[in-house]
Amino acid sequence: MNKEFSKLFTICMLIESIITYINGFFVAGEPHYQVILSLILGVIIAVSYEMDLLKLLNIESKVPYIGSILTGILFSRGSNYIYDLINMLSLYK
Protein backbone atom coordinates (compact mmCIF):
# COMPACT_ATOMS: atom_id res chain seq x y z
CA MET A 1 0.00 0.00 0.00
CA ASN A 2 2.80 2.44 0.89
CA LYS A 3 4.56 1.97 -2.46
CA GLU A 4 1.29 2.60 -4.28
CA PHE A 5 0.80 5.78 -2.26
CA SER A 6 4.31 6.90 -3.24
CA LYS A 7 3.43 6.42 -6.90
CA LEU A 8 0.18 8.34 -6.50
CA PHE A 9 1.89 11.16 -4.62
CA THR A 10 4.62 11.45 -7.26
CA ILE A 11 2.10 11.67 -10.09
CA CYS A 12 0.17 14.33 -8.17
CA MET A 13 3.37 16.38 -7.71
CA LEU A 14 4.13 16.08 -11.42
CA ILE A 15 0.67 17.30 -12.35
CA GLU A 16 0.95 20.19 -9.90
CA SER A 17 4.30 21.18 -11.44
CA ILE A 18 2.90 21.14 -14.96
CA ILE A 19 -0.19 23.14 -13.95
CA THR A 20 2.03 25.72 -12.24
CA TYR A 21 4.04 26.18 -15.43
CA ILE A 22 0.93 26.36 -17.61
CA ASN A 23 -0.49 28.99 -15.27
CA GLY A 24 2.74 31.00 -15.46
CA PHE A 25 3.02 30.76 -19.23
CA PHE A 26 -0.57 31.28 -20.36
CA VAL A 27 -2.74 32.61 -17.55
CA ALA A 28 -0.61 34.93 -15.42
CA GLY A 29 1.15 36.52 -18.36
CA GLU A 30 4.73 36.45 -19.43
CA PRO A 31 6.96 34.26 -17.23
CA HIS A 32 10.39 35.37 -16.12
CA TYR A 33 13.37 34.16 -18.14
CA GLN A 34 14.65 32.31 -15.05
CA VAL A 35 11.58 30.08 -15.04
CA ILE A 36 11.97 29.24 -18.72
CA LEU A 37 15.71 28.65 -18.32
CA SER A 38 15.24 26.36 -15.31
CA LEU A 39 12.59 24.36 -17.19
CA ILE A 40 14.83 23.92 -20.23
CA LEU A 41 17.89 23.02 -18.16
CA GLY A 42 15.97 20.57 -15.97
CA VAL A 43 14.61 18.70 -18.98
CA ILE A 44 17.94 18.71 -20.85
CA ILE A 45 19.82 17.36 -17.83
CA ALA A 46 17.23 14.66 -17.04
CA VAL A 47 17.08 13.48 -20.66
CA SER A 48 20.86 13.65 -21.17
CA TYR A 49 21.57 11.53 -18.10
CA GLU A 50 18.52 9.29 -18.58
CA MET A 51 17.06 10.20 -15.20
CA ASP A 52 13.56 8.84 -14.82
CA LEU A 53 11.85 9.09 -11.44
CA LEU A 54 8.79 7.26 -12.70
CA LYS A 55 10.86 4.29 -13.84
CA LEU A 56 12.39 4.09 -10.36
CA LEU A 57 8.86 3.75 -9.01
CA ASN A 58 8.07 1.03 -11.60
CA ILE A 59 5.79 3.30 -13.62
CA GLU A 60 6.77 2.61 -17.23
CA SER A 61 5.60 4.69 -20.17
CA LYS A 62 5.17 3.46 -23.72
CA VAL A 63 6.36 6.87 -24.93
CA PRO A 64 10.17 7.10 -25.02
CA TYR A 65 11.72 9.85 -22.87
CA ILE A 66 8.42 10.96 -21.30
CA GLY A 67 9.60 9.86 -17.85
CA SER A 68 12.85 11.79 -18.26
CA ILE A 69 10.99 14.89 -19.46
CA LEU A 70 8.62 14.75 -16.48
CA THR A 71 11.57 14.23 -14.15
CA GLY A 72 13.23 17.27 -15.71
CA ILE A 73 10.12 19.32 -14.98
CA LEU A 74 10.39 18.27 -11.33
CA PHE A 75 14.09 19.16 -11.33
CA SER A 76 13.30 22.60 -12.71
CA ARG A 77 11.14 23.35 -9.68
CA GLY A 78 14.28 23.43 -7.56
CA SER A 79 16.04 21.58 -4.81
CA ASN A 80 13.47 22.39 -2.11
CA TYR A 81 10.74 20.84 -4.22
CA ILE A 82 12.78 17.67 -4.83
CA TYR A 83 13.85 17.53 -1.17
CA ASP A 84 10.19 17.65 -0.09
CA LEU A 85 9.35 14.90 -2.58
CA ILE A 86 12.16 12.66 -1.30
CA ASN A 87 11.09 13.23 2.31
CA MET A 88 7.50 12.37 1.53
CA LEU A 89 8.48 9.23 -0.40
CA SER A 90 10.77 8.06 2.40
CA LEU A 91 7.94 8.39 4.93
CA TYR A 92 5.80 5.92 2.96
CA LYS A 93 8.39 3.17 2.36
Coordinates of N, CA, C and O in Angstrom, one line a residue:
M1 N 0.8 -1.2 0.0 CA 0.0 0.0 0.0 C 0.9 1.3 0.0 O 0.6 2.2 -0.7
N2 N 2.0 1.3 0.8 CA 2.8 2.4 0.9 C 3.5 2.8 -0.4 O 3.6 3.9 -0.8
K3 N 3.9 1.7 -1.2 CA 4.6 2.0 -2.5 C 3.5 2.5 -3.5 O 3.9 3.4 -4.2
E4 N 2.3 2.1 -3.4 CA 1.3 2.6 -4.3 C 1.0 4.1 -3.9 O 0.8 4.9 -4.8
F5 N 1.0 4.4 -2.7 CA 0.8 5.8 -2.3 C 1.9 6.7 -2.8 O 1.7 7.8 -3.2
S6 N 3.2 6.2 -2.7 CA 4.3 6.9 -3.2 C 4.1 7.2 -4.7 O 4.4 8.3 -5.2
K7 N 3.7 6.2 -5.5 CA 3.4 6.4 -6.9 C 2.4 7.5 -7.1 O 2.5 8.4 -7.9
L8 N 1.3 7.4 -6.4 CA 0.2 8.3 -6.5 C 0.6 9.7 -6.1 O 0.4 10.7 -6.9
F9 N 1.4 9.9 -5.1 CA 1.9 11.2 -4.6 C 2.8 11.8 -5.7 O 2.8 13.0 -5.9
T10 N 3.7 11.0 -6.2 CA 4.6 11.5 -7.3 C 3.9 12.0 -8.5 O 4.2 13.0 -9.0
I11 N 2.9 11.2 -8.9 CA 2.1 11.7 -10.1 C 1.4 13.0 -9.8 O 1.3 13.9 -10.6
C12 N 0.8 13.1 -8.6 CA 0.2 14.3 -8.2 C 1.1 15.5 -8.2 O 0.8 16.6 -8.6
M13 N 2.4 15.3 -7.7 CA 3.4 16.4 -7.7 C 3.7 16.8 -9.1 O 3.9 17.9 -9.4
L14 N 3.8 15.8 -10.0 CA 4.1 16.1 -11.4 C 3.0 16.9 -12.1 O 3.3 17.9 -12.7
I15 N 1.8 16.5 -11.8 CA 0.7 17.3 -12.3 C 0.7 18.7 -11.8 O 0.4 19.7 -12.5
E16 N 0.9 18.9 -10.5 CA 1.0 20.2 -9.9 C 2.0 21.0 -10.5 O 1.9 22.2 -10.8
S17 N 3.2 20.4 -10.8 CA 4.3 21.2 -11.4 C 3.9 21.7 -12.8 O 4.2 22.8 -13.2
I18 N 3.3 20.8 -13.6 CA 2.9 21.1 -15.0 C 1.8 22.2 -14.9 O 1.9 23.2 -15.7
I19 N 0.9 22.1 -14.1 CA -0.2 23.1 -14.0 C 0.4 24.5 -13.6 O 0.0 25.5 -14.1
T20 N 1.4 24.5 -12.7 CA 2.0 25.7 -12.2 C 2.7 26.4 -13.4 O 2.6 27.6 -13.6
Y21 N 3.4 25.6 -14.3 CA 4.0 26.2 -15.4 C 3.0 26.7 -16.5 O 3.2 27.7 -17.0
I22 N 2.0 25.9 -16.7 CA 0.9 26.4 -17.6 C 0.3 27.7 -17.1 O 0.1 28.6 -17.9
N23 N 0.1 27.8 -15.8 CA -0.5 29.0 -15.3 C 0.5 30.2 -15.5 O 0.1 31.3 -15.9
G24 N 1.8 29.9 -15.3 CA 2.7 31.0 -15.5 C 2.9 31.4 -16.9 O 3.1 32.6 -17.2
F25 N 2.8 30.5 -17.8 CA 3.0 30.8 -19.2 C 1.8 31.4 -19.9 O 1.9 32.3 -20.7
F26 N 0.6 30.9 -19.6 CA -0.6 31.3 -20.4 C -1.6 32.1 -19.6 O -2.3 32.9 -20.2
V27 N -1.7 31.9 -18.3 CA -2.7 32.6 -17.5 C -2.2 33.9 -16.9 O -2.8 35.0 -17.1
A28 N -1.1 33.8 -16.2 CA -0.6 34.9 -15.4 C 0.2 35.9 -16.3 O 0.6 36.9 -15.8
G29 N 0.4 35.6 -17.5 CA 1.1 36.5 -18.4 C 2.5 36.0 -18.7 O 2.7 34.8 -18.6
E30 N 3.4 36.8 -19.0 CA 4.7 36.5 -19.4 C 5.6 36.0 -18.2 O 5.8 36.7 -17.3
P31 N 6.1 34.8 -18.3 CA 7.0 34.3 -17.2 C 8.4 34.9 -17.3 O 8.8 35.4 -18.3
H32 N 9.0 34.9 -16.2 CA 10.4 35.4 -16.1 C 11.3 34.4 -16.9 O 11.1 33.2 -16.9
Y33 N 12.4 35.0 -17.4 CA 13.4 34.2 -18.1 C 14.0 33.1 -17.3 O 14.4 32.0 -17.8
Q34 N 14.1 33.3 -15.9 CA 14.7 32.3 -15.0 C 13.8 31.0 -15.0 O 14.3 29.9 -14.9
V35 N 12.5 31.2 -15.1 CA 11.6 30.1 -15.0 C 11.7 29.3 -16.3 O 11.8 28.0 -16.3
I36 N 11.8 29.9 -17.4 CA 12.0 29.2 -18.7 C 13.3 28.5 -18.8 O 13.4 27.4 -19.2
L37 N 14.4 29.2 -18.3 CA 15.7 28.6 -18.3 C 15.8 27.4 -17.4 O 16.4 26.4 -17.8
S38 N 15.2 27.5 -16.2 CA 15.2 26.4 -15.3 C 14.5 25.2 -15.9 O 14.9 24.0 -15.7
L39 N 13.4 25.4 -16.6 CA 12.6 24.4 -17.2 C 13.4 23.7 -18.3 O 13.5 22.4 -18.3
I40 N 14.0 24.5 -19.1 CA 14.8 23.9 -20.2 C 16.0 23.1 -19.7 O 16.3 22.0 -20.1
L41 N 16.7 23.7 -18.7 CA 17.9 23.0 -18.2 C 17.5 21.7 -17.4 O 18.2 20.7 -17.6
G42 N 16.4 21.8 -16.7 CA 16.0 20.6 -16.0 C 15.7 19.4 -16.9 O 16.1 18.3 -16.7
V43 N 15.0 19.7 -18.0 CA 14.6 18.7 -19.0 C 15.9 18.2 -19.7 O 16.0 17.0 -19.9
I44 N 16.7 19.1 -20.1 CA 17.9 18.7 -20.8 C 18.8 17.8 -20.0 O 19.3 16.8 -20.4
I45 N 19.0 18.2 -18.7 CA 19.8 17.4 -17.8 C 19.2 16.0 -17.6 O 19.9 15.0 -17.6
A46 N 17.9 15.9 -17.3 CA 17.2 14.7 -17.0 C 17.3 13.7 -18.3 O 17.5 12.5 -18.1
V47 N 17.0 14.3 -19.4 CA 17.1 13.5 -20.7 C 18.5 13.0 -21.0 O 18.8 11.9 -21.3
S48 N 19.5 14.0 -20.8 CA 20.9 13.6 -21.2 C 21.4 12.5 -20.3 O 22.2 11.7 -20.8
Y49 N 21.1 12.5 -19.0 CA 21.6 11.5 -18.1 C 20.6 10.4 -17.9 O 20.8 9.6 -16.9
E50 N 19.5 10.3 -18.7 CA 18.5 9.3 -18.6 C 18.0 9.1 -17.2 O 17.8 8.0 -16.7
M51 N 17.7 10.2 -16.5 CA 17.1 10.2 -15.2 C 15.6 10.1 -15.3 O 14.9 10.9 -16.0
D52 N 15.0 9.1 -14.7 CA 13.6 8.8 -14.8 C 13.0 8.4 -13.5 O 13.1 7.3 -13.1
L53 N 12.4 9.4 -12.7 CA 11.9 9.1 -11.4 C 10.7 8.1 -11.5 O 10.6 7.2 -10.7
L54 N 9.9 8.2 -12.6 CA 8.8 7.3 -12.7 C 9.3 5.8 -12.9 O 8.7 4.9 -12.3
K55 N 10.3 5.6 -13.7 CA 10.9 4.3 -13.8 C 11.4 3.7 -12.5 O 11.2 2.5 -12.3
L56 N 11.9 4.6 -11.7 CA 12.4 4.1 -10.4 C 11.2 3.6 -9.5 O 11.4 2.8 -8.6
L57 N 10.1 4.2 -9.8 CA 8.9 3.7 -9.0 C 8.1 2.7 -9.7 O 6.9 2.4 -9.4
N58 N 8.7 2.1 -10.8 CA 8.1 1.0 -11.6 C 6.8 1.5 -12.3 O 5.8 0.8 -12.4
I59 N 6.9 2.7 -12.8 CA 5.8 3.3 -13.6 C 6.4 3.5 -15.0 O 7.2 4.4 -15.2
E60 N 6.2 2.6 -15.9 CA 6.8 2.6 -17.2 C 5.8 3.2 -18.2 O 4.6 3.0 -18.2
S61 N 6.4 4.1 -19.1 CA 5.6 4.7 -20.2 C 5.9 4.0 -21.5 O 7.0 3.6 -21.7
K62 N 4.9 4.0 -22.4 CA 5.2 3.5 -23.7 C 5.8 4.5 -24.6 O 6.2 4.2 -25.7
V63 N 5.8 5.8 -24.2 CA 6.4 6.9 -24.9 C 7.8 7.1 -24.5 O 8.1 7.4 -23.3
P64 N 8.8 6.9 -25.4 CA 10.2 7.1 -25.0 C 10.4 8.5 -24.5 O 9.9 9.5 -25.0
Y65 N 11.2 8.6 -23.5 CA 11.7 9.8 -22.9 C 10.7 10.6 -22.1 O 11.0 11.6 -21.5
I66 N 9.4 10.2 -22.0 CA 8.4 11.0 -21.3 C 8.7 11.0 -19.8 O 8.6 12.0 -19.1
G67 N 9.2 9.9 -19.3 CA 9.6 9.9 -17.8 C 10.7 10.8 -17.5 O 10.7 11.5 -16.5
S68 N 11.7 10.9 -18.4 CA 12.8 11.8 -18.3 C 12.4 13.2 -18.4 O 12.9 14.1 -17.6
I69 N 11.5 13.5 -19.3 CA 11.0 14.9 -19.5 C 10.2 15.3 -18.2 O 10.4 16.4 -17.7
L70 N 9.4 14.4 -17.7 CA 8.6 14.8 -16.5 C 9.5 14.9 -15.3 O 9.3 15.8 -14.4
T71 N 10.6 14.1 -15.2 CA 11.6 14.2 -14.1 C 12.3 15.6 -14.3 O 12.5 16.2 -13.3
G72 N 12.6 16.0 -15.5 CA 13.2 17.3 -15.7 C 12.3 18.4 -15.3 O 12.8 19.4 -14.7
I73 N 11.0 18.3 -15.4 CA 10.1 19.3 -15.0 C 10.2 19.4 -13.4 O 10.2 20.5 -12.9
L74 N 10.2 18.3 -12.8 CA 10.4 18.3 -11.3 C 11.7 18.9 -10.9 O 11.8 19.7 -10.0
F75 N 12.8 18.6 -11.6 CA 14.1 19.2 -11.3 C 14.0 20.7 -11.5 O 14.6 21.4 -10.7
S76 N 13.3 21.2 -12.5 CA 13.3 22.6 -12.7 C 12.6 23.4 -11.6 O 12.8 24.6 -11.5
R77 N 11.8 22.7 -10.8 CA 11.1 23.3 -9.7 C 12.1 23.7 -8.6 O 11.8 24.5 -7.7
G78 N 13.3 23.1 -8.5 CA 14.3 23.4 -7.6 C 14.5 22.4 -6.5 O 13.8 21.4 -6.4
S79 N 15.6 22.6 -5.8 CA 16.0 21.6 -4.8 C 15.1 21.4 -3.6 O 14.9 20.3 -3.1
N80 N 14.4 22.5 -3.2 CA 13.5 22.4 -2.1 C 12.3 21.5 -2.5 O 11.8 20.7 -1.7
Y81 N 11.9 21.6 -3.7 CA 10.7 20.8 -4.2 C 11.1 19.4 -4.2 O 10.4 18.5 -3.8
I82 N 12.3 19.0 -4.8 CA 12.8 17.7 -4.8 C 13.0 17.1 -3.4 O 12.7 16.0 -3.1
Y83 N 13.6 17.9 -2.6 CA 13.9 17.5 -1.2 C 12.5 17.2 -0.5 O 12.5 16.1 0.2
D84 N 11.5 18.0 -0.7 CA 10.2 17.7 -0.1 C 9.6 16.3 -0.6 O 9.0 15.5 0.1
L85 N 9.8 16.1 -1.9 CA 9.4 14.9 -2.6 C 10.1 13.7 -2.0 O 9.4 12.7 -1.6
I86 N 11.4 13.8 -1.9 CA 12.2 12.7 -1.3 C 11.7 12.4 0.1 O 11.6 11.2 0.5
N87 N 11.5 13.4 0.9 CA 11.1 13.2 2.3 C 9.7 12.6 2.4 O 9.5 11.7 3.2
M88 N 8.8 13.0 1.5 CA 7.5 12.4 1.5 C 7.6 10.9 1.1 O 6.9 10.1 1.7
L89 N 8.4 10.6 0.1 CA 8.5 9.2 -0.4 C 9.1 8.3 0.7 O 8.7 7.2 0.8
S90 N 10.1 8.9 1.4 CA 10.8 8.1 2.4 C 9.9 7.8 3.6 O 10.0 6.8 4.3
L91 N 8.9 8.6 3.8 CA 7.9 8.4 4.9 C 7.0 7.2 4.6 O 6.5 6.5 5.5
Y92 N 6.8 6.9 3.3 CA 5.8 5.9 3.0 C 6.4 4.6 2.5 O 5.8 3.8 1.8
K93 N 7.7 4.4 2.8 CA 8.4 3.2 2.4 C 8.3 2.1 3.4 O 8.1 2.4 4.6

